[in-house]
Coordinates of N, CA and C in Angstrom, one line a residue:
M1 N 36.2 1.1 13.8 CA 35.3 0.4 13.0 C 34.1 -0.3 13.2
T2 N 32.9 -0.2 12.9 CA 31.6 -0.2 13.2 C 31.6 -1.8 12.6
T3 N 30.7 -2.5 13.3 CA 30.3 -3.7 13.1 C 28.8 -4.2 12.5
E4 N 28.6 -4.6 11.3 CA 27.6 -4.8 10.7 C 26.7 -5.4 11.2
L5 N 25.5 -5.2 11.7 CA 24.7 -6.4 12.5 C 23.9 -7.1 11.4
S6 N 23.8 -8.1 12.0 CA 23.0 -9.2 10.8 C 21.4 -8.8 10.9
T7 N 20.7 -9.3 9.9 CA 19.6 -9.4 9.7 C 18.6 -9.9 11.0
Q8 N 18.9 -10.7 11.4 CA 18.4 -11.5 12.6 C 18.7 -10.6 14.0
E9 N 19.2 -9.9 13.9 CA 19.6 -8.8 15.0 C 18.5 -7.7 14.9
F10 N 18.3 -7.5 14.1 CA 17.1 -6.6 13.9 C 15.8 -7.0 13.6
V11 N 15.7 -8.1 13.2 CA 14.3 -8.6 13.0 C 13.8 -9.5 14.2
T12 N 13.2 -9.2 15.4 CA 12.9 -9.3 16.5 C 11.7 -10.4 16.4
P13 N 11.3 -11.1 17.6 CA 10.1 -11.9 17.4 C 8.9 -11.0 16.8
E14 N 8.8 -9.3 17.1 CA 7.5 -8.9 17.3 C 7.8 -8.4 15.5
T15 N 8.9 -8.6 14.8 CA 8.5 -8.4 13.0 C 9.5 -9.2 12.3
S16 N 8.8 -10.4 12.6 CA 9.7 -12.1 12.2 C 9.3 -12.0 10.8
S17 N 8.1 -11.0 10.4 CA 7.7 -11.4 9.1 C 8.1 -10.2 8.4
L18 N 8.6 -11.0 6.8 CA 9.0 -9.6 6.0 C 8.3 -9.6 4.9
D19 N 7.9 -8.5 4.4 CA 7.3 -8.6 2.8 C 7.9 -7.2 2.4
L20 N 8.1 -7.4 0.8 CA 8.7 -6.2 0.5 C 7.9 -6.3 -0.9
Y21 N 7.5 -5.1 -1.1 CA 6.1 -4.8 -2.2 C 7.3 -3.9 -3.1
F22 N 7.2 -4.2 -4.5 CA 7.7 -3.2 -5.5 C 6.8 -3.1 -6.4
I23 N 6.4 -1.7 -6.6 CA 5.7 -1.3 -7.7 C 6.5 -0.7 -8.8
Y24 N 6.3 -1.1 -10.0 CA 7.4 -0.7 -10.8 C 6.7 -1.2 -12.5
D25 N 7.2 -0.5 -13.3 CA 7.1 -0.8 -14.7 C 8.2 -1.0 -15.2
S26 N 8.4 -2.5 -16.0 CA 9.8 -2.7 -16.7 C 10.5 -1.8 -17.7
H27 N 9.3 -0.8 -18.2 CA 10.1 0.0 -19.1 C 10.3 1.4 -18.8
C28 N 10.2 1.4 -17.7 CA 10.3 2.8 -16.7 C 11.8 2.8 -16.4
P29 N 12.3 4.1 -16.7 CA 14.1 3.9 -16.4 C 13.9 4.5 -14.6
W30 N 13.1 5.0 -14.0 CA 13.0 4.9 -12.3 C 13.1 4.0 -11.7
S31 N 12.0 2.8 -12.3 CA 12.0 1.6 -12.1 C 13.5 0.8 -12.0
Y32 N 13.7 0.8 -13.3 CA 15.4 0.4 -13.4 C 16.4 0.6 -12.8
A33 N 16.0 1.8 -12.2 CA 17.1 2.5 -11.3 C 16.9 2.1 -9.9
T34 N 15.7 2.0 -9.6 CA 15.3 1.1 -8.2 C 15.4 -0.4 -8.0
T35 N 15.4 -0.9 -9.2 CA 15.8 -2.4 -8.8 C 16.9 -2.7 -8.2
P36 N 18.1 -1.7 -8.3 CA 19.0 -2.5 -7.5 C 19.0 -2.3 -5.6
L37 N 17.8 -1.7 -5.4 CA 17.5 -1.4 -4.0 C 16.8 -2.6 -3.7
V38 N 16.0 -3.3 -4.5 CA 15.6 -4.5 -4.4 C 16.4 -5.8 -4.2
N39 N 17.4 -5.7 -5.0 CA 18.5 -6.6 -4.7 C 19.2 -6.7 -3.6
A40 N 19.5 -5.3 -3.2 CA 20.2 -5.3 -1.8 C 19.1 -5.7 -0.6
L41 N 18.0 -5.1 -0.6 CA 17.1 -5.7 0.3 C 16.9 -7.2 0.4
S42 N 16.9 -7.8 -0.9 CA 16.5 -9.4 -0.8 C 17.9 -10.0 -0.3
E43 N 19.1 -9.3 -0.7 CA 20.3 -10.2 -0.1 C 20.6 -9.9 1.3
A44 N 20.3 -8.4 1.8 CA 20.2 -8.3 3.3 C 19.3 -9.4 4.3
F45 N 18.2 -9.6 3.4 CA 17.1 -9.9 4.5 C 16.3 -11.2 3.2
P46 N 17.1 -12.6 3.6 CA 17.0 -13.7 2.3 C 15.5 -14.4 2.5
D47 N 14.9 -14.1 3.6 CA 13.6 -14.7 4.1 C 12.5 -14.0 3.9
M48 N 12.8 -12.6 3.5 CA 12.0 -11.8 2.9 C 11.0 -12.4 2.1
K49 N 10.0 -11.7 2.2 CA 8.6 -12.4 0.5 C 9.2 -11.2 0.0
I50 N 9.3 -11.4 -1.6 CA 9.6 -10.2 -2.7 C 8.0 -10.4 -3.4
H51 N 7.2 -9.2 -3.2 CA 6.1 -9.0 -4.7 C 6.4 -8.2 -5.5
L52 N 7.0 -8.6 -6.8 CA 7.0 -7.8 -7.8 C 6.0 -7.3 -8.5
L53 N 5.2 -6.2 -8.6 CA 3.6 -5.7 -9.1 C 4.0 -4.7 -10.1
H54 N 4.0 -5.4 -11.1 CA 4.2 -4.3 -12.7 C 2.5 -3.8 -12.9
C55 N 3.0 -2.3 -12.9 CA 2.3 -1.5 -13.0 C 1.3 -1.4 -14.3
A56 N 1.9 -1.8 -15.7 CA 1.9 -2.0 -17.0 C 1.3 -0.5 -17.7
H57 N 2.3 0.4 -17.1 CA 1.7 1.8 -17.4 C 2.3 2.1 -19.0
F58 N 3.1 1.5 -19.3 CA 3.4 1.5 -21.0 C 2.9 0.9 -21.8
N59 N 2.0 1.3 -22.5 CA 1.1 0.7 -23.5 C 1.5 0.3 -24.7
G60 N 2.3 1.4 -25.1 CA 2.5 2.0 -26.6 C 2.4 3.0 -27.0
S61 N 1.9 3.7 -26.2 CA 1.2 5.1 -26.5 C 2.5 6.2 -26.0
D62 N 3.2 5.8 -25.2 CA 4.1 6.9 -24.5 C 5.3 6.3 -24.4
A63 N 6.3 7.1 -23.8 CA 8.0 6.7 -23.6 C 8.4 7.7 -22.6
A64 N 9.0 7.3 -21.7 CA 9.7 7.8 -20.6 C 10.7 9.4 -21.2
G65 N 11.3 9.1 -22.0 CA 11.9 10.0 -23.1 C 13.5 10.3 -22.8
Q66 N 14.1 11.1 -23.1 CA 15.6 11.3 -23.0 C 15.2 12.3 -21.7
E67 N 14.7 13.0 -21.3 CA 15.0 13.8 -20.3 C 14.6 12.8 -19.1
Q68 N 14.0 12.0 -18.8 CA 13.9 11.2 -17.7 C 15.0 10.4 -17.6
V69 N 15.5 10.1 -18.7 CA 17.0 8.9 -18.6 C 18.1 10.0 -18.2
D70 N 18.2 11.0 -18.7 CA 19.2 11.8 -18.3 C 19.5 12.4 -16.8
S71 N 17.8 12.3 -16.4 CA 17.8 12.6 -14.7 C 18.2 11.1 -14.0
V72 N 17.9 10.0 -14.6 CA 18.2 8.5 -13.9 C 19.9 8.7 -13.9
L73 N 20.5 9.4 -15.1 CA 21.6 8.7 -15.4 C 22.4 9.8 -13.9
K74 N 22.1 10.9 -13.9 CA 22.7 11.9 -12.7 C 22.5 11.5 -11.7
L75 N 21.2 10.4 -11.5 CA 21.2 10.3 -9.7 C 21.5 9.4 -9.5
S76 N 21.6 7.9 -10.2 CA 22.3 6.3 -10.1 C 23.2 6.1 -11.1
G77 N 23.5 5.0 -10.4 CA 25.1 3.9 -11.4 C 24.7 3.0 -12.1
V78 N 22.8 2.9 -12.8 CA 22.7 2.1 -14.2 C 23.1 2.5 -15.4
K79 N 23.3 1.7 -15.9 CA 23.8 2.2 -17.4 C 22.7 2.0 -18.7
F80 N 22.6 2.6 -19.5 CA 22.0 2.8 -20.8 C 22.6 2.1 -21.6
G81 N 22.3 1.5 -22.6 CA 23.1 1.0 -23.6 C 22.7 2.4 -25.0
R82 N 23.7 2.2 -25.9 CA 23.4 3.2 -27.3 C 22.4 3.0 -27.8
E83 N 21.9 1.6 -28.2 CA 20.5 1.1 -28.8 C 19.4 1.9 -28.1
H84 N 19.2 1.5 -27.0 CA 18.0 2.1 -26.2 C 17.9 3.8 -26.0
I85 N 19.1 4.6 -26.1 CA 19.2 5.9 -26.3 C 19.0 6.5 -27.6
R86 N 19.3 5.3 -28.5 CA 18.7 6.0 -29.9 C 17.1 6.1 -30.2
Y87 N 16.5 4.9 -29.5 CA 15.1 4.9 -29.5 C 14.2 5.4 -28.4
V88 N 15.1 6.2 -27.5 CA 14.7 6.6 -26.1 C 13.1 7.7 -26.4
N89 N 13.2 7.9 -27.0 CA 12.0 8.7 -27.6 C 10.7 8.2 -28.1
S90 N 10.6 6.9 -28.7 CA 9.9 5.8 -29.2 C 9.0 5.4 -28.5
P91 N 7.6 5.4 -28.6 CA 6.6 4.8 -27.3 C 7.1 3.4 -27.0
K92 N 6.8 3.1 -25.9 CA 7.5 1.2 -25.1 C 6.2 1.0 -24.8
N93 N 6.1 -0.4 -25.3 CA 4.9 -1.5 -24.6 C 5.4 -2.6 -23.4
A94 N 5.1 -2.0 -22.5 CA 5.3 -3.0 -21.6 C 4.5 -4.3 -21.0
V95 N 3.5 -4.4 -21.7 CA 2.1 -5.4 -21.7 C 2.5 -6.7 -21.7
K96 N 3.2 -7.1 -22.8 CA 3.7 -8.7 -22.5 C 4.8 -8.8 -21.3
T97 N 5.4 -7.9 -21.1 CA 6.1 -8.0 -20.0 C 5.7 -8.3 -18.4
A98 N 4.5 -7.3 -18.5 CA 3.5 -7.4 -17.7 C 2.9 -8.7 -17.5
N99 N 2.7 -9.3 -18.1 CA 2.1 -10.5 -18.4 C 2.8 -11.4 -18.4
L100 N 4.3 -11.5 -18.3 CA 5.4 -12.6 -18.4 C 5.0 -12.6 -16.9
M101 N 5.6 -11.3 -15.9 CA 6.2 -11.4 -14.9 C 4.2 -11.9 -13.9
A102 N 3.1 -11.6 -14.4 CA 2.3 -12.2 -13.6 C 2.1 -13.5 -13.8
W103 N 2.5 -14.0 -14.7 CA 2.1 -15.4 -14.9 C 3.4 -16.2 -13.8
M104 N 4.9 -15.8 -13.9 CA 5.9 -16.2 -13.1 C 5.4 -16.0 -11.5
Q105 N 4.6 -15.0 -10.9 CA 4.5 -15.0 -9.9 C 3.8 -16.3 -9.2
N106 N 2.7 -16.9 -10.3 CA 1.8 -17.6 -9.8 C 2.8 -19.0 -10.3
K107 N 3.9 -19.2 -11.4 CA 4.3 -20.3 -11.8 C 5.4 -20.4 -11.1
Q108 N 6.3 -19.5 -11.2 CA 7.5 -19.5 -11.0 C 8.2 -18.4 -10.1
P109 N 7.7 -17.8 -9.2 CA 8.4 -17.0 -8.4 C 9.6 -16.5 -7.8
K110 N 10.0 -17.8 -7.2 CA 11.4 -17.6 -7.1 C 12.6 -17.2 -7.9
K111 N 12.0 -17.4 -9.2 CA 12.7 -16.7 -10.4 C 12.7 -15.3 -11.0
L112 N 11.5 -15.0 -10.0 CA 11.0 -13.4 -10.5 C 12.3 -12.2 -10.3
L113 N 13.2 -11.9 -9.5 CA 13.8 -11.0 -9.3 C 15.1 -11.1 -10.2
P114 N 15.4 -12.4 -10.5 CA 16.6 -12.8 -11.6 C 16.2 -12.1 -12.7
V115 N 14.9 -12.9 -13.2 CA 14.3 -12.5 -14.7 C 13.9 -10.8 -14.5
L116 N 13.5 -10.2 -13.7 CA 13.5 -8.5 -13.6 C 14.6 -8.2 -14.1
N117 N 15.8 -8.8 -13.5 CA 17.1 -7.8 -13.6 C 17.5 -8.5 -15.3
A118 N 17.5 -9.3 -15.7 CA 17.5 -10.1 -16.8 C 16.6 -9.3 -18.2
L119 N 15.2 -8.8 -18.1 CA 14.7 -8.0 -18.8 C 14.9 -6.7 -18.9
Q120 N 15.5 -6.0 -17.5 CA 15.9 -4.8 -17.6 C 17.3 -4.5 -18.3
K121 N 18.0 -5.7 -17.8 CA 19.2 -5.3 -18.8 C 18.9 -5.4 -20.5
A122 N 18.2 -6.7 -20.8 CA 17.8 -6.6 -22.2 C 17.0 -5.3 -22.6
H123 N 16.4 -4.6 -21.9 CA 15.7 -3.5 -22.7 C 16.5 -2.5 -22.6
F124 N 17.1 -2.0 -21.5 CA 17.8 -0.5 -21.3 C 19.3 -0.6 -21.5
V125 N 20.1 -1.8 -21.8 CA 21.6 -2.0 -22.0 C 21.6 -2.9 -23.3
E126 N 20.7 -3.4 -23.8 CA 21.0 -4.2 -25.3 C 20.1 -3.8 -26.2
G127 N 19.0 -2.8 -25.8 CA 18.2 -2.2 -26.5 C 16.9 -3.0 -26.8
N128 N 16.8 -4.1 -26.5 CA 15.7 -5.2 -26.4 C 14.3 -4.5 -26.3
P129 N 13.3 -3.9 -27.5 CA 12.3 -3.3 -26.8 C 10.8 -4.0 -26.2
L130 N 10.8 -5.8 -26.2 CA 10.1 -6.6 -25.4 C 9.0 -6.3 -25.6
D131 N 8.8 -6.7 -27.1 CA 7.3 -6.0 -27.8 C 6.8 -6.8 -28.4
S132 N 7.6 -8.3 -28.6 CA 7.2 -9.0 -29.4 C 7.3 -10.5 -28.9
K133 N 6.8 -11.9 -29.0 CA 7.2 -13.0 -28.5 C 8.5 -13.6 -28.6
H134 N 9.3 -13.0 -29.8 CA 10.4 -13.3 -30.3 C 11.5 -12.5 -29.3
D135 N 11.2 -11.3 -28.8 CA 11.9 -10.5 -28.2 C 12.4 -11.1 -26.9
F136 N 11.5 -12.3 -26.4 CA 11.9 -12.9 -25.2 C 12.7 -14.2 -24.9
N137 N 12.9 -14.5 -26.4 CA 13.2 -16.0 -26.2 C 14.8 -16.3 -25.5
D138 N 15.7 -15.1 -25.6 CA 16.7 -15.7 -24.8 C 16.6 -15.6 -23.1
I139 N 15.7 -14.8 -22.8 CA 15.3 -14.9 -21.3 C 14.6 -16.3 -21.2
V140 N 13.5 -16.5 -21.7 CA 12.7 -17.6 -21.4 C 13.7 -19.1 -21.7
E141 N 14.4 -19.1 -22.9 CA 15.5 -20.1 -22.7 C 16.6 -20.0 -21.5
L142 N 17.1 -19.2 -21.3 CA 18.2 -18.9 -20.4 C 17.3 -19.3 -19.0
F143 N 16.0 -19.2 -18.3 CA 15.7 -19.2 -17.1 C 14.8 -20.5 -17.1
K144 N 14.9 -21.2 -18.7 CA 14.0 -22.4 -18.3 C 12.4 -22.1 -18.0
L145 N 11.6 -21.0 -18.7 CA 10.5 -20.8 -18.5 C 9.6 -21.2 -19.8
S146 N 8.2 -21.7 -19.1 CA 7.4 -22.2 -20.4 C 6.1 -21.6 -20.2
P147 N 6.1 -20.2 -20.3 CA 4.7 -19.3 -20.3 C 4.0 -19.8 -21.5
S148 N 2.7 -19.8 -21.5 CA 1.8 -20.3 -22.4 C 1.5 -19.1 -23.2
N149 N 0.8 -19.4 -24.6 CA 0.9 -18.2 -25.3 C 0.1 -16.8 -25.3
K150 N -0.9 -17.1 -24.2 CA -1.5 -16.1 -23.8 C -0.9 -15.1 -23.1
V151 N 0.4 -15.2 -22.2 CA 1.5 -14.5 -22.0 C 1.7 -13.4 -23.0
F152 N 1.6 -13.3 -24.5 CA 2.2 -12.7 -25.4 C 1.6 -12.2 -26.2
K153 N 0.3 -12.1 -25.9 CA -0.6 -11.6 -26.7 C -0.8 -9.7 -26.1
D154 N -1.8 -8.9 -27.2 CA -1.3 -7.4 -27.2 C -2.0 -6.6 -26.0
E155 N -2.6 -7.7 -25.0 CA -3.4 -7.0 -24.1 C -3.4 -7.8 -22.7
L156 N -3.8 -7.2 -22.0 CA -3.0 -7.3 -20.2 C -3.7 -9.0 -20.0
S157 N -3.5 -9.8 -19.5 CA -4.0 -11.2 -19.2 C -4.6 -11.0 -18.1
S158 N -5.5 -12.2 -17.3 CA -6.5 -11.9 -16.4 C -5.0 -12.1 -15.2
D159 N -4.2 -12.7 -15.0 CA -3.4 -12.5 -13.9 C -2.6 -11.3 -13.6
A160 N -2.6 -10.5 -15.0 CA -1.6 -9.2 -15.0 C -2.8 -8.4 -14.3
E161 N -4.1 -8.4 -14.7 CA -5.1 -7.3 -14.5 C -5.2 -7.8 -12.5
F162 N -4.9 -9.0 -12.3 CA -5.3 -8.9 -10.7 C -4.0 -8.5 -10.1
V163 N -2.9 -8.4 -10.6 CA -2.0 -7.5 -10.3 C -2.1 -6.1 -10.0
L164 N -2.7 -5.6 -11.0 CA -3.1 -4.2 -11.0 C -4.2 -3.7 -9.7
A165 N -4.8 -4.9 -9.5 CA -5.9 -4.6 -8.5 C -5.3 -4.5 -7.1
D166 N -4.2 -5.3 -7.0 CA -3.4 -5.5 -5.5 C -2.9 -4.4 -5.8
I167 N -2.3 -3.8 -6.6 CA -1.5 -2.2 -6.9 C -2.5 -1.1 -6.6
A168 N -3.5 -1.3 -6.9 CA -4.9 -0.2 -6.6 C -5.3 -0.1 -5.1
E169 N -5.2 -1.2 -4.2 CA -5.1 -1.1 -2.9 C -3.9 -0.7 -2.3
I170 N -2.9 -1.1 -2.6 CA -1.5 -0.5 -1.9 C -1.7 1.2 -2.5
Q171 N -1.9 1.7 -3.5 CA -1.9 2.7 -3.7 C -2.8 4.0 -3.3
A172 N -4.3 2.8 -2.9 CA -5.1 3.8 -1.8 C -4.6 3.8 -0.5
M173 N -3.6 2.8 0.2 CA -3.3 2.7 1.6 C -2.4 3.9 1.7
I174 N -1.2 3.9 0.4 CA -0.2 5.1 0.3 C -0.4 6.5 -0.1
E175 N -1.8 6.4 -0.6 CA -2.4 7.5 -0.9 C -1.4 8.0 -2.3
T176 N -1.3 7.4 -3.1 CA -0.2 8.0 -4.5 C -0.6 7.0 -5.5
N177 N -0.3 7.8 -6.5 CA -0.4 6.6 -7.8 C 0.6 6.8 -8.6
A178 N 1.8 7.5 -8.1 CA 3.3 7.5 -8.5 C 3.9 6.1 -8.4
F179 N 4.8 5.6 -9.4 CA 5.6 4.7 -9.4 C 7.2 5.2 -9.5
P180 N 8.0 4.5 -9.3 CA 8.0 3.5 -8.7 C 8.1 3.4 -7.3
V181 N 7.8 2.2 -6.3 CA 7.1 2.4 -5.0 C 7.9 1.1 -4.1
L182 N 8.4 1.2 -3.4 CA 9.1 0.1 -2.3 C 8.3 0.2 -1.2
L183 N 7.6 -0.5 -0.6 CA 7.1 -0.6 0.6 C 7.4 -2.1 1.4
M184 N 7.4 -1.8 2.5 CA 7.7 -3.1 3.4 C 7.1 -3.0 4.4
I185 N 6.6 -4.3 4.7 CA 5.4 -5.0 5.8 C 6.2 -5.5 6.9
A186 N 6.4 -5.3 8.2 CA 6.6 -5.6 9.3 C 5.7 -6.6 9.8
D187 N 5.8 -7.6 9.7 CA 4.3 -8.2 10.4 C 3.3 -7.2 9.8
E188 N 2.4 -6.2 10.3 CA 1.2 -5.5 9.9 C 1.7 -4.3 10.0
Q189 N 2.8 -3.9 10.2 CA 3.5 -2.4 10.0 C 3.8 -2.2 8.6
G190 N 3.6 -1.2 8.2 CA 4.4 -0.6 7.1 C 5.4 0.3 7.1
I191 N 6.6 0.1 6.2 CA 7.5 0.9 5.8 C 8.1 1.5 4.9
F192 N 7.4 2.7 4.8 CA 7.7 3.3 3.1 C 9.1 3.8 3.0
I193 N 9.7 2.9 2.0 CA 11.1 3.1 1.6 C 11.2 4.5 0.6
D194 N 11.7 5.5 0.9 CA 12.2 6.6 -0.3 C 13.2 6.0 -1.1
H195 N 12.9 5.1 -2.2 CA 13.8 4.8 -3.1 C 15.0 6.0 -3.3
S196 N 14.6 7.3 -4.0 CA 14.9 8.4 -4.3 C 16.2 8.6 -3.4
Q197 N 15.9 8.4 -2.3 CA 17.5 8.5 -1.3 C 18.6 7.6 -1.5
H198 N 18.7 6.5 -2.2 CA 19.4 5.5 -2.3 C 19.6 5.4 -3.5
L199 N 19.0 6.2 -4.4 CA 19.3 5.5 -6.1 C 21.1 5.7 -6.7
G200 N 21.6 6.9 -5.9 CA 22.8 6.5 -6.3 C 24.1 5.6 -5.5
A201 N 23.7 5.1 -4.1 CA 24.1 3.9 -3.4 C 23.2 3.3 -2.8
P202 N 22.4 2.0 -3.6 CA 22.0 1.4 -3.2 C 21.9 0.5 -1.9
L203 N 23.2 0.1 -1.6 CA 23.5 -0.6 -0.2 C 23.0 0.1 0.9
G204 N 23.0 1.7 0.8 CA 22.6 2.5 1.8 C 20.9 2.3 2.3
V205 N 20.6 1.6 1.6 CA 18.8 1.3 1.6 C 18.8 0.6 2.7
V206 N 19.9 -0.6 3.1 CA 20.0 -1.7 4.2 C 19.6 -1.3 5.3
E207 N 20.9 -0.2 5.5 CA 21.0 0.3 6.8 C 19.4 1.1 7.3
A208 N 19.1 2.0 6.3 CA 18.1 2.6 6.8 C 16.8 1.9 6.4
V209 N 16.4 0.7 6.2 CA 15.5 0.0 6.6 C 16.1 -1.0 8.0
K210 N 17.1 -1.2 8.2 CA 17.2 -2.1 9.7 C 16.9 -0.6 10.7
K211 N 17.0 0.4 10.4 CA 17.2 1.4 11.9 C 15.6 1.4 11.9
E212 N 15.1 1.6 10.4 CA 13.3 1.7 10.7 C 12.8 0.2 11.4
L213 N 13.6 -1.0 11.3 CA 13.1 -1.9 11.9 C 13.2 -2.2 13.3
S214 N 14.5 -1.7 14.0 CA 14.9 -1.4 15.1 C 14.0 -0.7 15.8
A215 N 13.5 0.2 15.4 CA 12.7 1.3 15.9 C 11.0 0.5 16.2
L216 N 10.8 -0.3 15.7 CA 9.2 -1.0 15.8 C 9.2 -1.7 17.1

């Protein structure tokens, strides 16, 4: 029987500062399937700073579609509700969600990951399009949020634009515009996490990251 080493045993003084960057779109099924990896890493490394960067890819002009959802279902354990599948090929608009998450990054960052999980459940399981202010009422009430009306406009907020600028810097560094992306920074050393290897067993990403940290 193997004994799981604690986070502290892997995060030595030389790698004492951990940051996780997750580039995603709330309406992207691959991002939805990657969030469980973020959850696992957050639980394994409770002192790690998590930066959730919404890339606002879906702006009402297209959708991921049935083919991508079918691929996600084959490779991961996430679920899709009947109502989402019914409209899976209809254009999706994540602008308001991007605005909300950018607002939260500044105002209530500790709630970011729980809110992302709730938003993805609402969209992919319950079929909530998250395309109008009313669509967010339940989550705003549940998490006791108080976003301004600017969050629910039809264009990206200045906060969301700042997030896109941060994403552009990371994409230039890793030389890809693809998403979702998981990147961990241990002090000043980057660890690119291949999320595709762990979609079917999210907890496996923790051991993979610990091995990377131990090698630093």
